[in-house]
Every structure is written in C-alpha cells, then in structure tokens.
Amino acid sequence: MTTQPLPLDGITVVSVEQAVSAPFATRQLADLGARVIKVERPDGGDFARAYDTAAAGLASHFVWCNRGKESLAVDLKDPRGLALVRRLVADADVFVQNLAQGAAARLGLDAATLCAAHPRLVAVDVSGYGAGGPYAHKRAYDMLVQCEAGLVSVTGTPGEPVKAGIPAADVAAAMYAFSGVLAALLRRGTTGRGGPVEISMLESLAEWMGHPLHHGMHGGTAPARTGLAHAVIAPYDAYPTADGGRVLLSVQNDREWVRLCERVLGRPELARDPAFATNTARVERRAKTDAAVAEALGALPAAEAVARLEEAGIACARLNTVADVAAHPQLAARDRWREVDTPVGPLRAMLPPITFPGGPEAGMGPVPALGEHTDAVLGELGLGAEELDALRAAGVVR
C-alpha cells in the first residue's frame, strides 16, 4: 500500500451546515482527507440529527452525511460565538454554508464578505434558488425543488407523478459544491487566490434534467412518464418472472432485438416483422412489444431469465430492494464495505466511489456527537479551561 497522503490532506474546512446539501458536500472533502469542522447549534445541532432513529438510534441522514467531521457546538447569534467562528475561518482553506437565504450575510459569513477579508479562502454559498431573482428568499427543501426543477413531472407512471426516492436536489447541489471547491482549490494553487463559489439546488437539478429539458425545448414535447419503461426505447422495462421476481432489460438497437427474439423469446419471426423490426415501430406498438417479452420471461424463474438474457448479450438487471443492495454480490466482491465509528458503536458504510488504485483509501472517520470536539477546536484558538467553562455556562458553546 502506498504511503501517499489523501489528496486533501492538510486542507481545513469550516462549515456552517445543516440537512443534506452542504453536509454531503463536505463529507466528500472529509473522505478525501480534509479536516472538516462542522459548526452546529448548541441546542440540538444540525436538525438532521433528529430526522429519525433508524441507524441504531441515530438519524440515517446524519450518519450518511457527517462521518469524518469534528463537531463544534457554538451559538452564532451570540457575538462571542460568532467571533470564535470568524477566527477559525481566518485560518481555514474552505468555508461552506447553507443557511437560509440572507442569514449568512447578516452574520458576515457569506462568501463575498469572507473572500474579501481572506483572499486565499474558498467560500461556498449553497442555497435553494440562488442569491438573486424572485425565488431567492423562497424556502427550499428537496421535494419542493424536485417539483420546481421539473424532475417530478417526468418521474412516475402515466397517471401519477412521483418524487425521486433519494434527495436528488440536495445530492445534485452537494456534488456541484464538492467539485466547485476542488476547482477553486486548483485555481488557488496557480493564482494564490481562492474566491467565492455559488451553488443553488434549482440550478443543479435543472442541469441534471438535461435530456428531458432538451427534448422538450427542442423537440416540442417533454418525455412522457413511463414508470420503469423508457420514453423512446422499447423494449425497456421490468417484466415479472415465474417466481415472483422482476427482471429489467434494455434493447438499445435492432441487432439486439434480433438476438432477443431468436435466443430468448423463441419468436424469430418478430425480428423480421416490419411491425416490430425497428425501435420506432416497437415504440409505436409498445403494448404488443412488452406483451411478447412478458410472455417469455413470465415462464422463467428470475435467475434463468437473467442467464438467458446475458447469454444473448442483452443488457439486464434485477429489480433489487434496499436489502438486496446491502447484500449485493458485486459490492461484496469489490470489498466496498467498511465500519464507521459512531456515538452508538460501529455502523456499516460503503466506501465512496472515488477510488485511487494502489493509493490511499478514503478516510471514513467517525460520526461525531454534538459538540464532541468543541473544547479541542477552541483550545487550538488559545482558549483555556476557565474561558471555556464560562462560555459553556453562558450557553455560547456546548
């Protein structure tokens, strides 16, 4: 194993963050070796700590987004607490915040103000809708932004739109904030200056809407909701099997359709029938196309259906549950699972997808308890025990 450090070793991040978008972004930085100091309210901390108790008593969102961080519990509404955070930021490389629109500016913690005072700092403002425009101060939560960005309009069945089962708007903003920090740090390496970075959930998710957005803008109509099917490809859907499972398959071109008909469906005549021979024809007759596939796969157990499809070179997959993913043979074979320390003991977690073959493994540090690192972090600023006790007694820190 190499003795190389992780890529962000030596980088210090201070983050005033909550929920998912900013915390998931800074967790990526922590996994890559950055020191991340998470600033939380003394009275309960990041509200995502209380979303649920599914992770052995801890909130599943919080465990997912906050490993490898140090928790500093300080009241930013108290001038003494705000002054401490400003001192931390002065020595940091990166600052991230996703407070309600305008709140960071009132505290002097917005990216523009901080970068003017600290030219080498990379400062990130993550918001729902951006700093300007009529929606700037509109409250933004993941499901609401999914609706505003049009994701819900193209997700679901013909009769029922549904939101994505993951916080897609939060994750999109987080990953653009993460990549924005990396780009700004790279620029700082050549120019010596950091600078502000602005990320909005709406713009992040609207970018991810690329295919349906361009289809609608340039083609005149948005893709229809088709459940698990594909709006412009057939067959491309999930089909029941004889043992109660469901197998998905995707035919990407007419050569694959021929192989499917001859080697899986047992109906070579469909490959030559003009009513089904091209993708356009199959989409126009989607119900009949799907019925032919469903009849053949419905007579097979799922394992045999997958084996036949793979032997014929047809892309396919099982419709897995969350439990199936946790036991997925590919993830196990690639040794993607680790244990992360938490206040309730070790919990299973997956290695992040950025891998450095032959290099260092992602950090995956402990999930912090609220205020666990307050004394240590403030001690680095020179605060002694008596001063810390006084701040604690006044409710400024926890």
PDB file of C-alpha atoms in Angstrom, residues 3-295:
ATOM      1  CA  THR A   3       2.343   5.915   1.765  1.00  0.00           C
ATOM      2  CA  GLN A   4       0.925   8.812  -0.261  1.00  0.00           C
ATOM      3  CA  PRO A   5      -1.464  11.078   1.653  1.00  0.00           C
ATOM      4  CA  LEU A   6      -5.066  11.500   0.663  1.00  0.00           C
ATOM      5  CA  PRO A   7      -5.491  14.315  -1.906  1.00  0.00           C
ATOM      6  CA  LEU A   8      -6.924  16.856   0.535  1.00  0.00           C
ATOM      7  CA  ASP A   9      -4.640  16.097   3.453  1.00  0.00           C
ATOM      8  CA  GLY A  10      -3.693  19.444   5.046  1.00  0.00           C
ATOM      9  CA  ILE A  11      -6.839  21.253   3.865  1.00  0.00           C
ATOM     10  CA  THR A  12      -9.049  22.672   6.634  1.00  0.00           C
ATOM     11  CA  VAL A  13     -12.761  23.197   6.026  1.00  0.00           C
ATOM     12  CA  VAL A  14     -15.143  25.088   8.296  1.00  0.00           C
ATOM     13  CA  SER A  15     -18.805  24.505   7.539  1.00  0.00           C
ATOM     14  CA  VAL A  16     -21.950  26.062   8.966  1.00  0.00           C
ATOM     15  CA  GLU A  17     -24.242  23.415   7.592  1.00  0.00           C
ATOM     16  CA  GLN A  18     -27.471  21.531   8.093  1.00  0.00           C
ATOM     17  CA  ALA A  19     -29.682  18.917   6.433  1.00  0.00           C
ATOM     18  CA  VAL A  20     -28.104  17.278   3.347  1.00  0.00           C
ATOM     19  CA  SER A  21     -26.756  19.569   0.610  1.00  0.00           C
ATOM     20  CA  ALA A  22     -23.789  21.180   2.397  1.00  0.00           C
ATOM     21  CA  PRO A  23     -23.113  18.248   4.768  1.00  0.00           C
ATOM     22  CA  PHE A  24     -22.936  15.749   1.899  1.00  0.00           C
ATOM     23  CA  ALA A  25     -20.552  18.067   0.026  1.00  0.00           C
ATOM     24  CA  THR A  26     -18.203  18.449   2.995  1.00  0.00           C
ATOM     25  CA  ARG A  27     -18.331  14.721   3.715  1.00  0.00           C
ATOM     26  CA  GLN A  28     -16.777  14.171   0.286  1.00  0.00           C
ATOM     27  CA  LEU A  29     -13.980  16.541   1.316  1.00  0.00           C
ATOM     28  CA  ALA A  30     -13.514  14.708   4.619  1.00  0.00           C
ATOM     29  CA  ASP A  31     -13.365  11.335   2.866  1.00  0.00           C
ATOM     30  CA  LEU A  32     -10.542  12.710   0.701  1.00  0.00           C
ATOM     31  CA  GLY A  33      -8.517  13.752   3.738  1.00  0.00           C
ATOM     32  CA  ALA A  34      -9.648  17.284   4.579  1.00  0.00           C
ATOM     33  CA  ARG A  35     -10.174  18.300   8.164  1.00  0.00           C
ATOM     34  CA  VAL A  36     -13.830  19.370   8.384  1.00  0.00           C
ATOM     35  CA  ILE A  37     -15.019  21.372  11.381  1.00  0.00           C
ATOM     36  CA  LYS A  38     -18.816  21.273  11.445  1.00  0.00           C
ATOM     37  CA  VAL A  39     -20.368  24.243  13.246  1.00  0.00           C
ATOM     38  CA  GLU A  40     -23.665  23.314  14.934  1.00  0.00           C
ATOM     39  CA  ARG A  41     -26.202  24.978  17.199  1.00  0.00           C
ATOM     40  CA  PRO A  42     -25.694  24.109  20.892  1.00  0.00           C
ATOM     41  CA  ASP A  43     -29.430  23.412  21.276  1.00  0.00           C
ATOM     42  CA  GLY A  44     -29.812  20.278  19.189  1.00  0.00           C
ATOM     43  CA  GLY A  45     -27.241  20.860  16.462  1.00  0.00           C
ATOM     44  CA  ASP A  46     -27.869  20.100  12.808  1.00  0.00           C
ATOM     45  CA  PHE A  47     -31.610  19.400  12.645  1.00  0.00           C
ATOM     46  CA  ALA A  48     -30.880  16.320  10.523  1.00  0.00           C
ATOM     47  CA  ARG A  49     -29.737  14.688  13.784  1.00  0.00           C
ATOM     48  CA  ALA A  50     -33.428  14.368  14.678  1.00  0.00           C
ATOM     49  CA  TYR A  51     -34.854  13.164  11.352  1.00  0.00           C
ATOM     50  CA  ASP A  52     -35.171   9.555  12.551  1.00  0.00           C
ATOM     51  CA  THR A  53     -33.511   6.960  14.778  1.00  0.00           C
ATOM     52  CA  ALA A  54     -33.114   4.229  12.157  1.00  0.00           C
ATOM     53  CA  ALA A  55     -29.306   3.916  12.357  1.00  0.00           C
ATOM     54  CA  ALA A  56     -29.104   2.137  15.715  1.00  0.00           C
ATOM     55  CA  GLY A  57     -30.673   5.165  17.387  1.00  0.00           C
ATOM     56  CA  LEU A  58     -29.024   7.798  15.209  1.00  0.00           C
ATOM     57  CA  ALA A  59     -30.555   9.558  12.209  1.00  0.00           C
ATOM     58  CA  SER A  60     -29.789   7.787   8.939  1.00  0.00           C
ATOM     59  CA  HIS A  61     -29.321  11.069   7.011  1.00  0.00           C
ATOM     60  CA  PHE A  62     -26.880  12.342   9.621  1.00  0.00           C
ATOM     61  CA  VAL A  63     -24.799   9.167   9.698  1.00  0.00           C
ATOM     62  CA  TRP A  64     -24.649   9.175   5.885  1.00  0.00           C
ATOM     63  CA  CYS A  65     -23.562  12.815   5.525  1.00  0.00           C
ATOM     64  CA  ASN A  66     -21.348  13.556   8.514  1.00  0.00           C
ATOM     65  CA  ARG A  67     -18.659  10.965   9.066  1.00  0.00           C
ATOM     66  CA  GLY A  68     -15.095  12.150   9.419  1.00  0.00           C
ATOM     67  CA  LYS A  69     -16.019  15.573  10.829  1.00  0.00           C
ATOM     68  CA  GLU A  70     -15.383  17.432  14.078  1.00  0.00           C
ATOM     69  CA  SER A  71     -18.456  18.897  15.767  1.00  0.00           C
ATOM     70  CA  LEU A  72     -18.132  22.395  17.212  1.00  0.00           C
ATOM     71  CA  ALA A  73     -21.303  23.442  19.033  1.00  0.00           C
ATOM     72  CA  VAL A  74     -21.424  27.241  19.215  1.00  0.00           C
ATOM     73  CA  ASP A  75     -24.174  29.865  19.206  1.00  0.00           C
ATOM     74  CA  LEU A  76     -23.650  32.137  16.205  1.00  0.00           C
ATOM     75  CA  LYS A  77     -26.316  34.531  17.474  1.00  0.00           C
ATOM     76  CA  ASP A  78     -24.064  35.380  20.404  1.00  0.00           C
ATOM     77  CA  PRO A  79     -21.302  37.815  19.397  1.00  0.00           C
ATOM     78  CA  ARG A  80     -18.776  35.759  21.358  1.00  0.00           C
ATOM     79  CA  GLY A  81     -19.663  32.602  19.451  1.00  0.00           C
ATOM     80  CA  LEU A  82     -19.638  34.369  16.093  1.00  0.00           C
ATOM     81  CA  ALA A  83     -16.207  35.849  16.855  1.00  0.00           C
ATOM     82  CA  LEU A  84     -14.831  32.364  17.550  1.00  0.00           C
ATOM     83  CA  VAL A  85     -16.075  31.031  14.206  1.00  0.00           C
ATOM     84  CA  ARG A  86     -14.627  34.027  12.380  1.00  0.00           C
ATOM     85  CA  ARG A  87     -11.252  33.268  13.966  1.00  0.00           C
ATOM     86  CA  LEU A  88     -11.488  29.691  12.733  1.00  0.00           C
ATOM     87  CA  VAL A  89     -12.378  30.809   9.209  1.00  0.00           C
ATOM     88  CA  ALA A  90      -9.384  33.151   9.110  1.00  0.00           C
ATOM     89  CA  ASP A  91      -7.053  30.130   9.208  1.00  0.00           C
ATOM     90  CA  ALA A  92      -9.189  27.812   7.059  1.00  0.00           C
ATOM     91  CA  ASP A  93      -8.808  26.899   3.402  1.00  0.00           C
ATOM     92  CA  VAL A  94     -12.513  26.377   2.683  1.00  0.00           C
ATOM     93  CA  PHE A  95     -15.750  27.667   4.182  1.00  0.00           C
ATOM     94  CA  VAL A  96     -19.168  26.223   3.294  1.00  0.00           C
ATOM     95  CA  GLN A  97     -22.602  27.362   4.426  1.00  0.00           C
ATOM     96  CA  ASN A  98     -26.204  26.553   3.554  1.00  0.00           C
ATOM     97  CA  LEU A  99     -28.107  28.738   5.998  1.00  0.00           C
ATOM     98  CA  ALA A 100     -31.423  30.278   4.993  1.00  0.00           C
ATOM     99  CA  GLN A 101     -31.003  32.915   2.298  1.00  0.00           C
ATOM    100  CA  GLY A 102     -29.654  36.135   3.817  1.00  0.00           C
ATOM    101  CA  ALA A 103     -28.749  34.622   7.206  1.00  0.00           C
ATOM    102  CA  ALA A 104     -25.052  34.180   6.415  1.00  0.00           C
ATOM    103  CA  ALA A 105     -24.783  37.734   5.102  1.00  0.00           C
ATOM    104  CA  ARG A 106     -26.307  39.111   8.308  1.00  0.00           C
ATOM    105  CA  LEU A 107     -23.591  37.260  10.233  1.00  0.00           C
ATOM    106  CA  GLY A 108     -20.838  38.342   7.865  1.00  0.00           C
ATOM    107  CA  LEU A 109     -20.338  34.699   6.850  1.00  0.00           C
ATOM    108  CA  ASP A 110     -21.384  34.954   3.206  1.00  0.00           C
ATOM    109  CA  ALA A 111     -18.823  34.018   0.567  1.00  0.00           C
ATOM    110  CA  ALA A 112     -18.323  37.541  -0.808  1.00  0.00           C
ATOM    111  CA  THR A 113     -17.614  39.062   2.613  1.00  0.00           C
ATOM    112  CA  LEU A 114     -15.278  36.281   3.711  1.00  0.00           C
ATOM    113  CA  CYS A 115     -13.302  36.172   0.463  1.00  0.00           C
ATOM    114  CA  ALA A 116     -12.824  39.947   0.549  1.00  0.00           C
ATOM    115  CA  ALA A 117     -11.276  39.580   4.008  1.00  0.00           C
ATOM    116  CA  HIS A 118      -9.342  36.385   3.247  1.00  0.00           C
ATOM    117  CA  PRO A 119      -8.222  36.265  -0.406  1.00  0.00           C
ATOM    118  CA  ARG A 120      -6.883  32.696  -0.215  1.00  0.00           C
ATOM    119  CA  LEU A 121     -10.164  31.336   1.174  1.00  0.00           C
ATOM    120  CA  VAL A 122     -12.538  29.283  -0.978  1.00  0.00           C
ATOM    121  CA  ALA A 123     -16.020  30.136   0.321  1.00  0.00           C
ATOM    122  CA  VAL A 124     -19.170  28.379  -0.837  1.00  0.00           C
ATOM    123  CA  ASP A 125     -22.764  29.583  -0.542  1.00  0.00           C
ATOM    124  CA  VAL A 126     -25.264  26.756  -1.090  1.00  0.00           C
ATOM    125  CA  SER A 127     -28.879  27.890  -1.437  1.00  0.00           C
ATOM    126  CA  GLY A 128     -32.194  26.702  -2.763  1.00  0.00           C
ATOM    127  CA  TYR A 129     -32.654  29.151  -5.628  1.00  0.00           C
ATOM    128  CA  GLY A 130     -29.585  31.403  -5.746  1.00  0.00           C
ATOM    129  CA  ALA A 131     -28.755  34.830  -4.363  1.00  0.00           C
ATOM    130  CA  GLY A 132     -30.948  36.846  -6.755  1.00  0.00           C
ATOM    131  CA  GLY A 133     -34.224  36.618  -8.596  1.00  0.00           C
ATOM    132  CA  PRO A 134     -37.825  36.355  -7.379  1.00  0.00           C
ATOM    133  CA  TYR A 135     -37.245  32.981  -5.705  1.00  0.00           C
ATOM    134  CA  ALA A 136     -34.115  33.991  -3.759  1.00  0.00           C
ATOM    135  CA  HIS A 137     -35.841  34.019  -0.362  1.00  0.00           C
ATOM    136  CA  LYS A 138     -38.268  31.170  -1.038  1.00  0.00           C
ATOM    137  CA  ARG A 139     -37.893  28.258   1.390  1.00  0.00           C
ATOM    138  CA  ALA A 140     -36.325  25.322  -0.378  1.00  0.00           C
ATOM    139  CA  TYR A 141     -36.489  21.671   0.600  1.00  0.00           C
ATOM    140  CA  ASP A 142     -35.557  18.753  -1.593  1.00  0.00           C
ATOM    141  CA  MET A 143     -39.044  17.659  -2.660  1.00  0.00           C
ATOM    142  CA  LEU A 144     -40.065  21.248  -3.408  1.00  0.00           C
ATOM    143  CA  VAL A 145     -37.014  21.798  -5.612  1.00  0.00           C
ATOM    144  CA  GLN A 146     -37.606  18.468  -7.362  1.00  0.00           C
ATOM    145  CA  CYS A 147     -41.016  19.848  -8.311  1.00  0.00           C
ATOM    146  CA  GLU A 148     -39.738  23.290  -9.338  1.00  0.00           C
ATOM    147  CA  ALA A 149     -36.973  21.722 -11.469  1.00  0.00           C
ATOM    148  CA  GLY A 150     -39.455  19.501 -13.306  1.00  0.00           C
ATOM    149  CA  LEU A 151     -37.985  16.196 -12.124  1.00  0.00           C
ATOM    150  CA  VAL A 152     -41.294  15.072 -10.649  1.00  0.00           C
ATOM    151  CA  SER A 153     -43.086  15.837 -13.924  1.00  0.00           C
ATOM    152  CA  VAL A 154     -41.048  13.184 -15.765  1.00  0.00           C
ATOM    153  CA  THR A 155     -40.879  10.626 -12.924  1.00  0.00           C
ATOM    154  CA  GLY A 156     -43.629   8.148 -12.180  1.00  0.00           C
ATOM    155  CA  THR A 157     -46.386   6.475 -14.144  1.00  0.00           C
ATOM    156  CA  PRO A 158     -48.582   7.982 -16.862  1.00  0.00           C
ATOM    157  CA  GLY A 159     -51.250   8.637 -14.260  1.00  0.00           C
ATOM    158  CA  GLU A 160     -49.162   9.664 -11.257  1.00  0.00           C
ATOM    159  CA  PRO A 161     -46.060  11.859 -10.933  1.00  0.00           C
ATOM    160  CA  VAL A 162     -43.741  10.927  -8.054  1.00  0.00           C
ATOM    161  CA  LYS A 163     -40.635  12.405  -6.493  1.00  0.00           C
ATOM    162  CA  ALA A 164     -37.331  10.566  -6.666  1.00  0.00           C
ATOM    163  CA  GLY A 165     -36.756   8.153  -3.793  1.00  0.00           C
ATOM    164  CA  ILE A 166     -33.499   9.885  -2.875  1.00  0.00           C
ATOM    165  CA  PRO A 167     -32.958  13.614  -2.125  1.00  0.00           C
ATOM    166  CA  ALA A 168     -31.926  14.308  -5.706  1.00  0.00           C
ATOM    167  CA  ALA A 169     -31.864  18.118  -5.433  1.00  0.00           C
ATOM    168  CA  ASP A 170     -29.756  18.005  -2.278  1.00  0.00           C
ATOM    169  CA  VAL A 171     -27.341  15.484  -3.760  1.00  0.00           C
ATOM    170  CA  ALA A 172     -27.026  17.420  -7.027  1.00  0.00           C
ATOM    171  CA  ALA A 173     -26.171  20.636  -5.168  1.00  0.00           C
ATOM    172  CA  ALA A 174     -23.763  18.772  -2.885  1.00  0.00           C
ATOM    173  CA  MET A 175     -21.814  17.275  -5.752  1.00  0.00           C
ATOM    174  CA  TYR A 176     -21.543  20.603  -7.594  1.00  0.00           C
ATOM    175  CA  ALA A 177     -20.394  22.250  -4.353  1.00  0.00           C
ATOM    176  CA  PHE A 178     -17.806  19.474  -3.933  1.00  0.00           C
ATOM    177  CA  SER A 179     -16.484  19.837  -7.485  1.00  0.00           C
ATOM    178  CA  GLY A 180     -16.613  23.631  -7.194  1.00  0.00           C
ATOM    179  CA  VAL A 181     -14.372  23.503  -4.120  1.00  0.00           C
ATOM    180  CA  LEU A 182     -11.891  21.236  -5.906  1.00  0.00           C
ATOM    181  CA  ALA A 183     -11.798  23.525  -8.942  1.00  0.00           C
ATOM    182  CA  ALA A 184     -11.316  26.631  -6.786  1.00  0.00           C
ATOM    183  CA  LEU A 185      -8.521  24.971  -4.802  1.00  0.00           C
ATOM    184  CA  LEU A 186      -6.825  24.046  -8.074  1.00  0.00           C
ATOM    185  CA  ARG A 187      -7.098  27.656  -9.243  1.00  0.00           C
ATOM    186  CA  ARG A 188      -5.711  28.854  -5.919  1.00  0.00           C
ATOM    187  CA  GLY A 189      -2.715  26.619  -6.473  1.00  0.00           C
ATOM    188  CA  THR A 190      -1.814  28.577  -9.608  1.00  0.00           C
ATOM    189  CA  THR A 191      -3.019  32.095  -8.703  1.00  0.00           C
ATOM    190  CA  GLY A 192      -2.764  32.152  -4.916  1.00  0.00           C
ATOM    191  CA  ARG A 193      -6.376  33.313  -4.618  1.00  0.00           C
ATOM    192  CA  GLY A 194      -9.440  31.339  -3.623  1.00  0.00           C
ATOM    193  CA  GLY A 195     -12.719  33.110  -4.175  1.00  0.00           C
ATOM    194  CA  PRO A 196     -16.468  32.667  -3.782  1.00  0.00           C
ATOM    195  CA  VAL A 197     -18.436  29.730  -5.169  1.00  0.00           C
ATOM    196  CA  GLU A 198     -22.228  29.862  -5.522  1.00  0.00           C
ATOM    197  CA  ILE A 199     -24.385  26.754  -5.859  1.00  0.00           C
ATOM    198  CA  SER A 200     -28.177  26.540  -5.999  1.00  0.00           C
ATOM    199  CA  MET A 201     -30.264  23.414  -5.681  1.00  0.00           C
ATOM    200  CA  LEU A 202     -32.584  24.506  -8.506  1.00  0.00           C
ATOM    201  CA  GLU A 203     -29.783  25.127 -10.996  1.00  0.00           C
ATOM    202  CA  SER A 204     -28.005  21.910 -10.008  1.00  0.00           C
ATOM    203  CA  LEU A 205     -31.070  19.759 -10.542  1.00  0.00           C
ATOM    204  CA  ALA A 206     -32.105  21.663 -13.670  1.00  0.00           C
ATOM    205  CA  GLU A 207     -28.714  20.708 -15.136  1.00  0.00           C
ATOM    206  CA  TRP A 208     -29.436  17.065 -14.322  1.00  0.00           C
ATOM    207  CA  MET A 209     -32.710  17.458 -16.249  1.00  0.00           C
ATOM    208  CA  GLY A 210     -30.612  17.723 -19.421  1.00  0.00           C
ATOM    209  CA  HIS A 211     -32.238  15.005 -21.547  1.00  0.00           C
ATOM    210  CA  PRO A 212     -35.914  15.771 -20.850  1.00  0.00           C
ATOM    211  CA  LEU A 213     -35.207  19.505 -20.827  1.00  0.00           C
ATOM    212  CA  HIS A 214     -33.521  19.483 -24.229  1.00  0.00           C
ATOM    213  CA  HIS A 215     -36.074  17.016 -25.570  1.00  0.00           C
ATOM    214  CA  GLY A 216     -38.861  19.372 -24.552  1.00  0.00           C
ATOM    215  CA  MET A 217     -37.187  22.644 -25.545  1.00  0.00           C
ATOM    216  CA  HIS A 218     -36.014  21.466 -28.941  1.00  0.00           C
ATOM    217  CA  GLY A 219     -38.439  18.674 -29.755  1.00  0.00           C
ATOM    218  CA  GLY A 220     -41.610  20.446 -28.741  1.00  0.00           C
ATOM    219  CA  THR A 221     -42.812  17.927 -26.126  1.00  0.00           C
ATOM    220  CA  ALA A 222     -41.386  16.693 -22.862  1.00  0.00           C
ATOM    221  CA  PRO A 223     -40.848  12.933 -22.489  1.00  0.00           C
ATOM    222  CA  ALA A 224     -43.891  11.167 -21.106  1.00  0.00           C
ATOM    223  CA  ARG A 225     -43.842   9.496 -17.690  1.00  0.00           C
ATOM    224  CA  THR A 226     -43.476   5.795 -18.334  1.00  0.00           C
ATOM    225  CA  GLY A 227     -42.769   4.217 -14.948  1.00  0.00           C
ATOM    226  CA  LEU A 228     -39.830   1.850 -15.332  1.00  0.00           C
ATOM    227  CA  ALA A 229     -40.135   1.927 -19.108  1.00  0.00           C
ATOM    228  CA  HIS A 230     -38.124   4.241 -21.348  1.00  0.00           C
ATOM    229  CA  ALA A 231     -39.970   7.021 -23.112  1.00  0.00           C
ATOM    230  CA  VAL A 232     -38.312   6.485 -26.508  1.00  0.00           C
ATOM    231  CA  ILE A 233     -36.942   2.906 -26.436  1.00  0.00           C
ATOM    232  CA  ALA A 234     -38.784  -0.438 -26.473  1.00  0.00           C
ATOM    233  CA  PRO A 235     -38.495  -2.970 -25.032  1.00  0.00           C
ATOM    234  CA  TYR A 236     -37.008  -1.237 -21.995  1.00  0.00           C
ATOM    235  CA  ASP A 237     -38.939  -2.131 -18.836  1.00  0.00           C
ATOM    236  CA  ALA A 238     -39.296  -4.512 -15.884  1.00  0.00           C
ATOM    237  CA  TYR A 239     -41.050  -7.813 -16.521  1.00  0.00           C
ATOM    238  CA  PRO A 240     -42.461 -10.311 -13.976  1.00  0.00           C
ATOM    239  CA  THR A 241     -40.875 -13.757 -13.750  1.00  0.00           C
ATOM    240  CA  ALA A 242     -42.352 -17.088 -12.783  1.00  0.00           C
ATOM    241  CA  ASP A 243     -41.040 -16.954  -9.204  1.00  0.00           C
ATOM    242  CA  GLY A 244     -42.426 -13.517  -8.370  1.00  0.00           C
ATOM    243  CA  GLY A 245     -39.315 -11.536  -9.245  1.00  0.00           C
ATOM    244  CA  ARG A 246     -38.929  -8.781 -11.796  1.00  0.00           C
ATOM    245  CA  VAL A 247     -36.211  -8.547 -14.411  1.00  0.00           C
ATOM    246  CA  LEU A 248     -35.378  -5.420 -16.373  1.00  0.00           C
ATOM    247  CA  LEU A 249     -33.983  -5.482 -19.863  1.00  0.00           C
ATOM    248  CA  SER A 250     -32.979  -2.864 -22.389  1.00  0.00           C
ATOM    249  CA  VAL A 251     -32.763  -3.336 -26.146  1.00  0.00           C
ATOM    250  CA  GLN A 252     -30.623  -0.498 -27.463  1.00  0.00           C
ATOM    251  CA  ASN A 253     -30.612  -1.319 -31.173  1.00  0.00           C
ATOM    252  CA  ASP A 254     -32.268  -3.535 -33.757  1.00  0.00           C
ATOM    253  CA  ARG A 255     -29.414  -6.076 -33.737  1.00  0.00           C
ATOM    254  CA  GLU A 256     -30.121  -6.724 -30.067  1.00  0.00           C
ATOM    255  CA  TRP A 257     -33.826  -7.073 -30.877  1.00  0.00           C
ATOM    256  CA  VAL A 258     -32.997  -9.858 -33.320  1.00  0.00           C
ATOM    257  CA  ARG A 259     -30.957 -11.691 -30.679  1.00  0.00           C
ATOM    258  CA  LEU A 260     -33.708 -11.261 -28.102  1.00  0.00           C
ATOM    259  CA  CYS A 261     -36.347 -12.672 -30.448  1.00  0.00           C
ATOM    260  CA  GLU A 262     -34.245 -15.626 -31.578  1.00  0.00           C
ATOM    261  CA  ARG A 263     -32.481 -16.628 -28.352  1.00  0.00           C
ATOM    262  CA  VAL A 264     -34.788 -15.589 -25.508  1.00  0.00           C
ATOM    263  CA  LEU A 265     -38.335 -15.115 -26.782  1.00  0.00           C
ATOM    264  CA  GLY A 266     -38.200 -18.065 -29.158  1.00  0.00           C
ATOM    265  CA  ARG A 267     -40.029 -15.984 -31.768  1.00  0.00           C
ATOM    266  CA  PRO A 268     -37.604 -15.269 -34.625  1.00  0.00           C
ATOM    267  CA  GLU A 269     -40.455 -14.113 -36.851  1.00  0.00           C
ATOM    268  CA  LEU A 270     -40.813 -10.938 -34.734  1.00  0.00           C
ATOM    269  CA  ALA A 271     -37.291  -9.902 -35.695  1.00  0.00           C
ATOM    270  CA  ARG A 272     -38.317  -9.727 -39.347  1.00  0.00           C
ATOM    271  CA  ASP A 273     -41.854  -8.406 -38.899  1.00  0.00           C
ATOM    272  CA  PRO A 274     -41.944  -4.742 -40.070  1.00  0.00           C
ATOM    273  CA  ALA A 275     -44.332  -4.027 -37.193  1.00  0.00           C
ATOM    274  CA  PHE A 276     -41.507  -4.728 -34.698  1.00  0.00           C
ATOM    275  CA  ALA A 277     -38.245  -4.692 -36.664  1.00  0.00           C
ATOM    276  CA  THR A 278     -37.247  -1.108 -35.769  1.00  0.00           C
ATOM    277  CA  ASN A 279     -37.225   0.752 -32.480  1.00  0.00           C
ATOM    278  CA  THR A 280     -39.657   3.329 -33.852  1.00  0.00           C
ATOM    279  CA  ALA A 281     -42.101   0.551 -34.751  1.00  0.00           C
ATOM    280  CA  ARG A 282     -41.704  -1.121 -31.370  1.00  0.00           C
ATOM    281  CA  VAL A 283     -42.328   2.131 -29.502  1.00  0.00           C
ATOM    282  CA  GLU A 284     -45.469   2.712 -31.584  1.00  0.00           C
ATOM    283  CA  ARG A 285     -46.622  -0.802 -30.602  1.00  0.00           C
ATOM    284  CA  ARG A 286     -45.196  -0.740 -27.088  1.00  0.00           C
ATOM    285  CA  ALA A 287     -48.048  -2.739 -25.536  1.00  0.00           C
ATOM    286  CA  LYS A 288     -47.677  -5.607 -28.004  1.00  0.00           C
ATOM    287  CA  THR A 289     -43.880  -5.492 -27.764  1.00  0.00           C
ATOM    288  CA  ASP A 290     -43.995  -5.662 -23.973  1.00  0.00           C
ATOM    289  CA  ALA A 291     -46.589  -8.422 -24.069  1.00  0.00           C
ATOM    290  CA  ALA A 292     -44.311 -10.609 -26.189  1.00  0.00           C
ATOM    291  CA  VAL A 293     -41.400 -10.102 -23.805  1.00  0.00           C
ATOM    292  CA  ALA A 294     -43.557 -10.573 -20.707  1.00  0.00           C
ATOM    293  CA  GLU A 295     -44.973 -13.855 -22.020  1.00  0.00           C
TER     294      GLU A 295
END
